[in-house]
mmCIF file of C-alpha atoms in Angstrom:
data_model
loop_
_atom_site.group_PDB
_atom_site.id
_atom_site.type_symbol
_atom_site.label_atom_id
_atom_site.label_comp_id
_atom_site.label_asym_id
_atom_site.label_seq_id
_atom_site.Cartn_x
_atom_site.Cartn_y
_atom_site.Cartn_z
ATOM 1 C CA MET L 1 -34.996 -32.102 -3.376
ATOM 2 C CA ASN L 2 -35.392 -30.737 -7.497
ATOM 3 C CA TYR L 3 -31.287 -29.457 -8.090
ATOM 4 C CA GLU L 4 -32.703 -26.841 -10.444
ATOM 5 C CA PHE L 5 -31.372 -23.123 -9.937
ATOM 6 C CA LYS L 6 -34.272 -21.548 -7.719
ATOM 7 C CA ALA L 7 -34.252 -24.764 -5.731
ATOM 8 C CA ILE L 8 -30.522 -24.658 -5.155
ATOM 9 C CA ILE L 9 -30.663 -21.058 -3.931
ATOM 10 C CA LYS L 10 -33.912 -21.389 -1.612
ATOM 11 C CA ASP L 11 -31.570 -23.907 -0.293
ATOM 12 C CA LEU L 12 -28.950 -21.653 0.106
ATOM 13 C CA PHE L 13 -30.947 -19.066 1.986
ATOM 14 C CA ASP L 14 -32.669 -21.684 4.093
ATOM 15 C CA PHE L 15 -29.253 -22.845 5.181
ATOM 16 C CA LEU L 16 -27.890 -19.232 5.989
ATOM 17 C CA LYS L 17 -30.796 -18.728 8.231
ATOM 18 C CA ASN L 18 -29.219 -21.714 10.652
ATOM 19 C CA PRO L 19 -25.754 -23.009 8.897
ATOM 20 C CA GLN L 20 -25.537 -26.537 10.133
ATOM 21 C CA GLU L 21 -22.460 -28.421 9.535
ATOM 22 C CA SER L 22 -23.950 -31.682 7.930
ATOM 23 C CA PHE L 23 -26.385 -32.036 5.281
ATOM 24 C CA ASN L 24 -28.410 -35.232 5.539
ATOM 25 C CA VAL L 25 -28.499 -35.941 1.800
ATOM 26 C CA THR L 26 -26.047 -37.734 -0.729
ATOM 27 C CA LEU L 27 -25.813 -35.800 -4.249
ATOM 28 C CA SER L 28 -24.995 -37.371 -7.568
ATOM 29 C CA THR L 29 -21.888 -35.991 -9.502
ATOM 30 C CA LYS L 30 -24.314 -34.475 -11.615
ATOM 31 C CA GLN L 31 -26.168 -32.723 -9.085
ATOM 32 C CA LYS L 32 -22.937 -31.655 -7.450
ATOM 33 C CA TRP L 33 -22.003 -29.944 -11.113
ATOM 34 C CA LYS L 34 -25.527 -27.945 -10.968
ATOM 35 C CA VAL L 35 -25.118 -26.798 -7.240
ATOM 36 C CA LEU L 36 -21.585 -25.445 -8.226
ATOM 37 C CA PHE L 37 -22.819 -23.676 -11.461
ATOM 38 C CA SER L 38 -25.526 -22.227 -9.748
ATOM 39 C CA ILE L 39 -24.028 -20.598 -6.600
ATOM 40 C CA LEU L 40 -21.028 -19.481 -8.886
ATOM 41 C CA LEU L 41 -23.590 -17.927 -10.874
ATOM 42 C CA LEU L 42 -25.728 -16.323 -7.973
ATOM 43 C CA ASP L 43 -21.915 -15.068 -6.190
ATOM 44 C CA PHE L 44 -21.437 -13.211 -9.610
ATOM 45 C CA ILE L 45 -24.644 -11.402 -9.852
ATOM 46 C CA LEU L 46 -24.104 -10.489 -5.688
ATOM 47 C CA VAL L 47 -21.034 -9.209 -6.032
ATOM 48 C CA ILE L 48 -21.502 -7.113 -9.199
ATOM 49 C CA PHE L 49 -23.813 -5.177 -6.779
ATOM 50 C CA ALA L 50 -21.367 -5.238 -3.921
ATOM 51 C CA SER L 51 -18.472 -4.091 -6.226
ATOM 52 C CA GLY L 52 -20.864 -0.857 -6.970
ATOM 53 C CA ILE L 53 -20.418 0.137 -3.597
ATOM 54 C CA THR L 54 -16.814 -0.399 -3.333
ATOM 55 C CA SER L 55 -16.399 1.600 -6.730
ATOM 56 C CA PHE L 56 -18.859 4.424 -4.924
ATOM 57 C CA ILE L 57 -16.322 4.315 -2.471
ATOM 58 C CA ASP L 58 -13.150 4.575 -4.583
ATOM 59 C CA SER L 59 -14.497 7.294 -6.878
ATOM 60 C CA PHE L 60 -16.434 9.706 -4.545
ATOM 61 C CA LEU L 61 -14.873 8.768 -0.849
ATOM 62 C CA PHE L 62 -11.256 8.377 -1.439
ATOM 63 C CA GLU L 63 -9.299 6.662 -3.581
ATOM 64 C CA LEU L 64 -8.893 2.480 -2.897
ATOM 65 C CA LYS L 65 -4.691 2.081 -3.667
ATOM 66 C CA SER L 66 -4.397 -1.678 -4.549
ATOM 67 C CA ASP L 67 -0.666 -1.398 -4.917
ATOM 68 C CA PRO L 68 -0.119 -5.098 -2.662
ATOM 69 C CA ILE L 69 -1.842 -7.005 -5.077
ATOM 70 C CA GLU L 70 -0.526 -4.690 -8.075
ATOM 71 C CA GLU L 71 2.775 -5.640 -7.294
ATOM 72 C CA LEU L 72 2.109 -9.558 -6.813
ATOM 73 C CA PHE L 73 0.804 -9.731 -10.035
ATOM 74 C CA SER L 74 2.558 -6.686 -11.734
ATOM 75 C CA ASN L 75 4.801 -8.251 -14.358
ATOM 76 C CA LYS L 76 4.131 -11.777 -14.367
ATOM 77 C CA GLY L 77 3.178 -13.899 -17.595
ATOM 78 C CA ALA L 78 -0.502 -14.745 -18.341
ATOM 79 C CA PHE L 79 0.257 -18.259 -17.717
ATOM 80 C CA SER L 80 1.885 -17.591 -14.030
ATOM 81 C CA ILE L 81 -0.889 -15.098 -13.186
ATOM 82 C CA ILE L 82 -3.934 -17.269 -13.541
ATOM 83 C CA LEU L 83 -2.065 -20.174 -12.490
ATOM 84 C CA MET L 84 -1.533 -18.452 -9.020
ATOM 85 C CA ALA L 85 -5.201 -16.978 -9.040
ATOM 86 C CA ALA L 86 -6.798 -19.615 -10.204
ATOM 87 C CA VAL L 87 -4.930 -22.755 -8.437
ATOM 88 C CA ILE L 88 -2.619 -21.757 -5.955
ATOM 89 C CA VAL L 89 -4.436 -18.946 -4.030
ATOM 90 C CA PRO L 90 -7.921 -20.449 -3.833
ATOM 91 C CA PHE L 91 -6.234 -23.945 -2.527
ATOM 92 C CA ILE L 92 -4.271 -21.874 0.377
ATOM 93 C CA GLU L 93 -7.078 -19.577 1.010
ATOM 94 C CA GLU L 94 -9.964 -22.888 1.107
ATOM 95 C CA LEU L 95 -7.591 -24.788 3.292
ATOM 96 C CA ILE L 96 -7.214 -22.033 5.792
ATOM 97 C CA PHE L 97 -10.834 -20.535 6.091
ATOM 98 C CA ARG L 98 -13.090 -23.193 4.692
ATOM 99 C CA PHE L 99 -11.372 -26.416 5.431
ATOM 100 C CA PRO L 100 -11.689 -26.271 8.950
ATOM 101 C CA LEU L 101 -15.766 -25.850 8.986
ATOM 102 C CA LYS L 102 -15.994 -29.489 9.327
ATOM 103 C CA TYR L 103 -14.944 -30.282 13.568
ATOM 104 C CA GLU L 104 -13.299 -33.240 12.602
ATOM 105 C CA ARG L 105 -10.983 -31.576 10.452
ATOM 106 C CA ASN L 106 -10.600 -28.632 12.640
ATOM 107 C CA LEU L 107 -7.201 -29.091 14.135
ATOM 108 C CA VAL L 108 -7.260 -26.169 16.748
ATOM 109 C CA PHE L 109 -10.760 -27.353 18.526
ATOM 110 C CA HIS L 110 -9.346 -30.827 18.501
ATOM 111 C CA PHE L 111 -6.422 -29.333 20.415
ATOM 112 C CA PHE L 112 -8.918 -27.221 22.813
ATOM 113 C CA ASP L 113 -10.826 -30.827 23.382
ATOM 114 C CA PHE L 114 -7.806 -32.536 24.197
ATOM 115 C CA LEU L 115 -7.255 -29.789 27.263
ATOM 116 C CA THR L 116 -10.919 -29.451 28.222
ATOM 117 C CA LYS L 117 -12.145 -33.159 27.700
ATOM 118 C CA ASN L 118 -14.348 -32.548 25.046
ATOM 119 C CA ARG L 119 -15.945 -29.052 25.948
ATOM 120 C CA ALA L 120 -14.425 -27.410 22.673
ATOM 121 C CA LYS L 121 -16.511 -29.843 20.367
ATOM 122 C CA THR L 122 -19.654 -28.635 22.322
ATOM 123 C CA LEU L 123 -19.181 -25.508 22.127
ATOM 124 C CA TRP L 124 -18.643 -26.228 18.102
ATOM 125 C CA PHE L 125 -21.953 -27.494 17.406
ATOM 126 C CA LYS L 126 -23.538 -25.682 19.713
ATOM 127 C CA TYR L 127 -22.363 -21.928 18.515
ATOM 128 C CA PHE L 128 -21.345 -23.376 14.930
ATOM 129 C CA LYS L 129 -23.736 -20.563 12.901
ATOM 130 C CA ILE L 130 -21.519 -18.010 14.706
ATOM 131 C CA PHE L 131 -18.109 -19.908 13.980
ATOM 132 C CA PHE L 132 -19.406 -20.090 10.226
ATOM 133 C CA TYR L 133 -20.339 -16.447 9.337
ATOM 134 C CA LEU L 134 -16.672 -15.477 11.354
ATOM 135 C CA PHE L 135 -14.536 -17.622 9.483
ATOM 136 C CA ALA L 136 -16.505 -15.929 6.074
ATOM 137 C CA LEU L 137 -16.003 -12.568 7.747
ATOM 138 C CA ALA L 138 -12.109 -13.192 8.604
ATOM 139 C CA PHE L 139 -11.649 -14.619 4.668
ATOM 140 C CA ALA L 140 -13.191 -11.048 3.961
ATOM 141 C CA LEU L 141 -10.919 -9.010 5.980
ATOM 142 C CA MET L 142 -7.826 -10.368 5.328
ATOM 143 C CA HIS L 143 -8.471 -9.061 2.075
ATOM 144 C CA LEU L 144 -8.076 -5.715 3.221
ATOM 145 C CA SER L 145 -4.292 -6.336 2.666
ATOM 146 C CA ASN L 146 -5.340 -6.010 -0.983
ATOM 147 C CA TYR L 147 -5.121 -2.146 -0.292
ATOM 148 C CA SER L 148 -2.751 -0.241 1.366
ATOM 149 C CA ASN L 149 -5.009 2.575 2.591
ATOM 150 C CA THR L 150 -4.182 3.614 6.469
ATOM 151 C CA ASN L 151 -6.581 6.170 6.950
ATOM 152 C CA SER L 152 -9.514 6.016 9.657
ATOM 153 C CA LEU L 153 -12.170 6.108 7.263
ATOM 154 C CA PHE L 154 -10.929 2.865 5.234
ATOM 155 C CA TYR L 155 -11.581 0.971 8.236
ATOM 156 C CA ILE L 156 -14.413 2.402 9.510
ATOM 157 C CA LEU L 157 -16.233 1.099 5.917
ATOM 158 C CA ALA L 158 -13.861 -1.926 6.007
ATOM 159 C CA PRO L 159 -17.036 -4.349 5.644
ATOM 160 C CA LEU L 160 -18.595 -2.631 2.743
ATOM 161 C CA ILE L 161 -14.785 -2.658 0.920
ATOM 162 C CA VAL L 162 -14.898 -6.026 1.500
ATOM 163 C CA LEU L 163 -18.615 -7.056 0.963
ATOM 164 C CA PRO L 164 -17.974 -9.015 -2.499
ATOM 165 C CA GLN L 165 -15.294 -11.211 -0.233
ATOM 166 C CA ILE L 166 -18.070 -11.525 2.589
ATOM 167 C CA ILE L 167 -20.239 -12.819 -0.119
ATOM 168 C CA ALA L 168 -17.829 -15.486 -1.338
ATOM 169 C CA GLY L 169 -16.740 -16.558 2.035
ATOM 170 C CA ILE L 170 -20.275 -17.323 2.900
ATOM 171 C CA THR L 171 -21.134 -19.009 -0.760
ATOM 172 C CA LEU L 172 -17.876 -21.017 -0.393
ATOM 173 C CA GLY L 173 -18.349 -22.089 3.121
ATOM 174 C CA TYR L 174 -21.992 -23.310 1.934
ATOM 175 C CA VAL L 175 -20.384 -25.168 -1.272
ATOM 176 C CA ARG L 176 -17.583 -26.824 0.965
ATOM 177 C CA LEU L 177 -20.295 -28.066 3.506
ATOM 178 C CA LYS L 178 -22.950 -29.514 0.881
ATOM 179 C CA LEU L 179 -20.411 -30.892 -1.584
ATOM 180 C CA GLY L 180 -16.951 -31.427 -0.132
ATOM 181 C CA PHE L 181 -13.822 -29.219 0.253
ATOM 182 C CA PHE L 182 -12.236 -29.691 -2.841
ATOM 183 C CA TRP L 183 -15.490 -28.648 -4.733
ATOM 184 C CA GLY L 184 -15.146 -25.503 -2.507
ATOM 185 C CA VAL L 185 -11.791 -25.143 -4.344
ATOM 186 C CA LEU L 186 -13.065 -25.719 -7.514
ATOM 187 C CA GLN L 187 -15.728 -23.077 -7.139
ATOM 188 C CA HIS L 188 -13.144 -20.675 -5.578
ATOM 189 C CA GLY L 189 -10.741 -21.493 -8.544
ATOM 190 C CA LEU L 190 -13.341 -20.778 -11.413
ATOM 191 C CA TYR L 191 -14.611 -17.691 -9.728
ATOM 192 C CA ASN L 192 -11.214 -16.409 -9.865
ATOM 193 C CA LEU L 193 -10.091 -17.638 -13.303
ATOM 194 C CA ILE L 194 -13.212 -15.909 -14.502
ATOM 195 C CA LEU L 195 -12.584 -12.838 -12.778
ATOM 196 C CA PHE L 196 -8.801 -12.622 -13.861
ATOM 197 C CA SER L 197 -9.300 -13.711 -17.344
ATOM 198 C CA VAL L 198 -11.747 -11.319 -18.226
ATOM 199 C CA ALA L 199 -9.311 -8.693 -16.733
ATOM 200 C CA LEU L 200 -6.666 -10.058 -18.800
ATOM 201 C CA LEU L 201 -8.518 -9.742 -22.085
ATOM 202 C CA PHE L 202 -10.714 -6.572 -21.902
ATOM 203 C CA PHE L 203 -9.257 -4.463 -18.829
ATOM 204 C CA ASN L 204 -5.306 -4.687 -19.025
ATOM 205 C CA SER L 205 -5.098 -1.387 -20.584
ATOM 206 C CA ASN L 206 -6.979 2.021 -19.617
ATOM 207 C CA GLN L 207 -6.054 5.325 -21.331
ATOM 208 C CA LEU L 208 -5.236 7.859 -19.212
ATOM 209 C CA THR L 209 -4.518 10.879 -21.502
ATOM 210 C CA LYS L 210 -4.381 11.335 -25.130
ATOM 211 C CA ILE L 211 -3.394 14.766 -26.466
ATOM 212 C CA ASN L 212 -2.295 15.586 -29.814
ATOM 213 C CA ASN L 213 -1.696 19.339 -30.814
ATOM 214 C CA THR L 214 0.437 21.822 -32.594
ATOM 215 C CA ASP L 215 2.632 21.716 -29.659
ATOM 216 C CA TYR L 216 3.083 17.845 -28.705
ATOM 217 C CA SER L 217 1.381 14.866 -28.698
ATOM 218 C CA LEU L 218 1.133 12.722 -25.563
ATOM 219 C CA GLU L 219 -0.564 9.582 -24.879
ATOM 220 C CA ILE L 220 -0.271 7.647 -21.745
ATOM 221 C CA ASN L 221 -2.140 4.004 -20.879
ATOM 222 C CA ILE L 222 -2.073 2.442 -17.647
ATOM 223 C CA VAL L 223 -1.299 -1.090 -17.405
ATOM 224 C CA GLU L 224 -2.861 -3.685 -15.050
ATOM 225 C CA PHE L 225 -0.542 -6.194 -15.932
ATOM 226 C CA GLY L 226 2.961 -6.061 -17.342
ATOM 227 C CA LEU L 227 2.733 -9.989 -18.508
ATOM 228 C CA ASN L 228 6.317 -10.237 -18.568
ATOM 229 C CA ASN L 229 6.705 -7.627 -21.874
ATOM 230 C CA PRO L 230 9.938 -6.238 -22.130
ATOM 231 C CA ILE L 231 10.460 -2.858 -19.917
ATOM 232 C CA ARG L 232 11.707 -0.135 -22.149
ATOM 233 C CA LEU L 233 12.058 3.624 -21.203
ATOM 234 C CA GLU L 234 14.023 5.846 -23.491
ATOM 235 C CA THR L 235 14.131 9.769 -24.024
ATOM 236 C CA TYR L 236 15.658 11.280 -26.800
ATOM 237 C CA LYS L 237 17.260 14.769 -26.545
ATOM 238 C CA SER L 238 18.241 17.450 -28.349
ATOM 239 C CA GLU L 239 20.968 19.871 -26.559
ATOM 240 C CA ASP L 240 18.885 20.307 -23.253
ATOM 241 C CA ARG L 241 15.496 19.714 -24.815
ATOM 242 C CA ILE L 242 13.470 16.329 -24.805
ATOM 243 C CA ASP L 243 12.397 15.716 -28.102
ATOM 244 C CA SER L 244 10.451 12.398 -27.088
ATOM 245 C CA ILE L 245 9.808 9.989 -24.465
ATOM 246 C CA ILE L 246 9.073 6.099 -25.573
ATOM 247 C CA GLY L 247 8.080 4.121 -22.659
ATOM 248 C CA ASN L 248 6.560 0.631 -22.318
ATOM 249 C CA ASN L 249 5.621 -1.513 -19.505
ATOM 250 C CA THR L 250 7.858 0.870 -17.070
ATOM 251 C CA THR L 251 6.322 2.585 -13.944
ATOM 252 C CA VAL L 252 5.109 6.014 -12.954
ATOM 253 C CA LYS L 253 7.995 5.522 -10.627
ATOM 254 C CA GLU L 254 10.505 5.355 -13.353
ATOM 255 C CA LEU L 255 9.591 7.895 -15.774
ATOM 256 C CA VAL L 256 8.947 10.366 -12.727
ATOM 257 C CA GLU L 257 12.917 9.780 -11.912
ATOM 258 C CA ILE L 258 14.097 10.373 -15.456
ATOM 259 C CA LEU L 259 11.750 13.834 -15.437
ATOM 260 C CA ASN L 260 14.040 14.598 -12.238
ATOM 261 C CA SER L 261 10.703 15.703 -10.415
ATOM 262 C CA THR L 262 10.671 15.402 -6.680
ATOM 263 C CA ASP L 263 7.029 14.617 -5.799
ATOM 264 C CA THR L 264 7.489 11.908 -3.165
ATOM 265 C CA LEU L 265 4.129 10.458 -4.142
ATOM 266 C CA LEU L 266 4.683 9.969 -7.331
ATOM 267 C CA LEU L 267 8.029 8.568 -6.677
ATOM 268 C CA LYS L 268 6.359 5.994 -4.407
ATOM 269 C CA ASN L 269 4.119 4.550 -7.397
ATOM 270 C CA SER L 270 4.819 1.297 -8.838
ATOM 271 C CA LYS L 271 1.699 1.857 -11.439
ATOM 272 C CA ARG L 272 2.915 0.350 -14.741
ATOM 273 C CA LEU L 273 2.418 2.335 -17.951
ATOM 274 C CA ASN L 274 3.132 2.988 -21.358
ATOM 275 C CA ILE L 275 3.964 6.407 -22.553
ATOM 276 C CA HIS L 276 4.790 8.202 -26.141
ATOM 277 C CA PHE L 277 5.402 11.821 -25.783
ATOM 278 C CA ILE L 278 6.723 13.717 -29.262
ATOM 279 C CA ASN L 279 7.673 17.370 -28.201
ATOM 280 C CA LYS L 280 6.396 18.890 -31.980
ATOM 281 C CA ILE L 281 8.345 22.879 -30.761
ATOM 282 C CA ASN L 282 9.907 23.794 -27.411
ATOM 283 C CA SER L 283 6.808 26.163 -26.001
ATOM 284 C CA LYS L 284 6.565 24.080 -22.951
ATOM 285 C CA SER L 285 8.538 21.970 -20.767
ATOM 286 C CA PRO L 286 7.958 18.196 -21.828
ATOM 287 C CA GLU L 287 8.587 17.429 -18.029
ATOM 288 C CA THR L 288 5.796 19.835 -17.050
ATOM 289 C CA ILE L 289 3.553 18.702 -19.372
ATOM 290 C CA ILE L 290 3.637 14.991 -18.024
ATOM 291 C CA LEU L 291 3.614 15.417 -14.756
ATOM 292 C CA ASP L 292 0.835 17.587 -14.627
ATOM 293 C CA GLU L 293 -0.996 14.540 -16.502
ATOM 294 C CA LEU L 294 0.485 12.249 -14.136
ATOM 295 C CA LYS L 295 -0.791 14.384 -11.185
ATOM 296 C CA LYS L 296 -4.492 14.663 -12.134
ATOM 297 C CA GLU L 297 -4.967 10.361 -12.087
ATOM 298 C CA PHE L 298 -2.727 9.785 -9.004
ATOM 299 C CA LYS L 299 -2.656 12.698 -6.413
#
């Protein structure tokens, strides 16, 4: 086989027509690296298109609330985030969802073999194609836990929401079987490393609002990763009037609390943000100004 990109991708799609546990081919280390990077590139191309579907759902149907994953990485340092995302998580997930794709490593089927006198082994190889795709689907559906949505439409559209993970589960399964377990871990780690590095460098802060008029100035930026930065939220008052609010790496919940709001949705929101508010004249309640902007984004 010619180990160029086009040939590698053709081999992948031929494999997906009828997945088999074993490949009757021995590859050099150089050839393995070519396969790895070719599949990784294809993965990103396909995931970009699949993410478009997820973005459509998030923008036009209902908000995808990624509170669990945000809380996991919320205020950890960059090194801790990369270590967790690119090393620890890939190893654990590959151990659960790809390691058992080889019968000799599948302890569950070995146990059933013991009980059924090798019938489980026959079942495994006869229906391996189904098992392969079930592992990929289980891997993808596990990522629904990244979201806190509970509405019916969320579960109906679940396969589309986790389509990027379905694609990743399939390509990682191919790499695990063709190259070996640790090559699958490596691909998974590189994928997450690139994804999180780009997020940290270019998408960590998104402007929610920026207003500067004769009455007040207000700037709020949503922060995806706190990166262990100091948490600061200070309010400056003159008598009963709020003159300014300065907050760095604080949360929506903490901000809403000092504004004495009883809005239950905002009080449950742990999204991190930076805020800089200056009240130039007392023409309007600062609490109303800030809460109105928060409600536009989080309701």
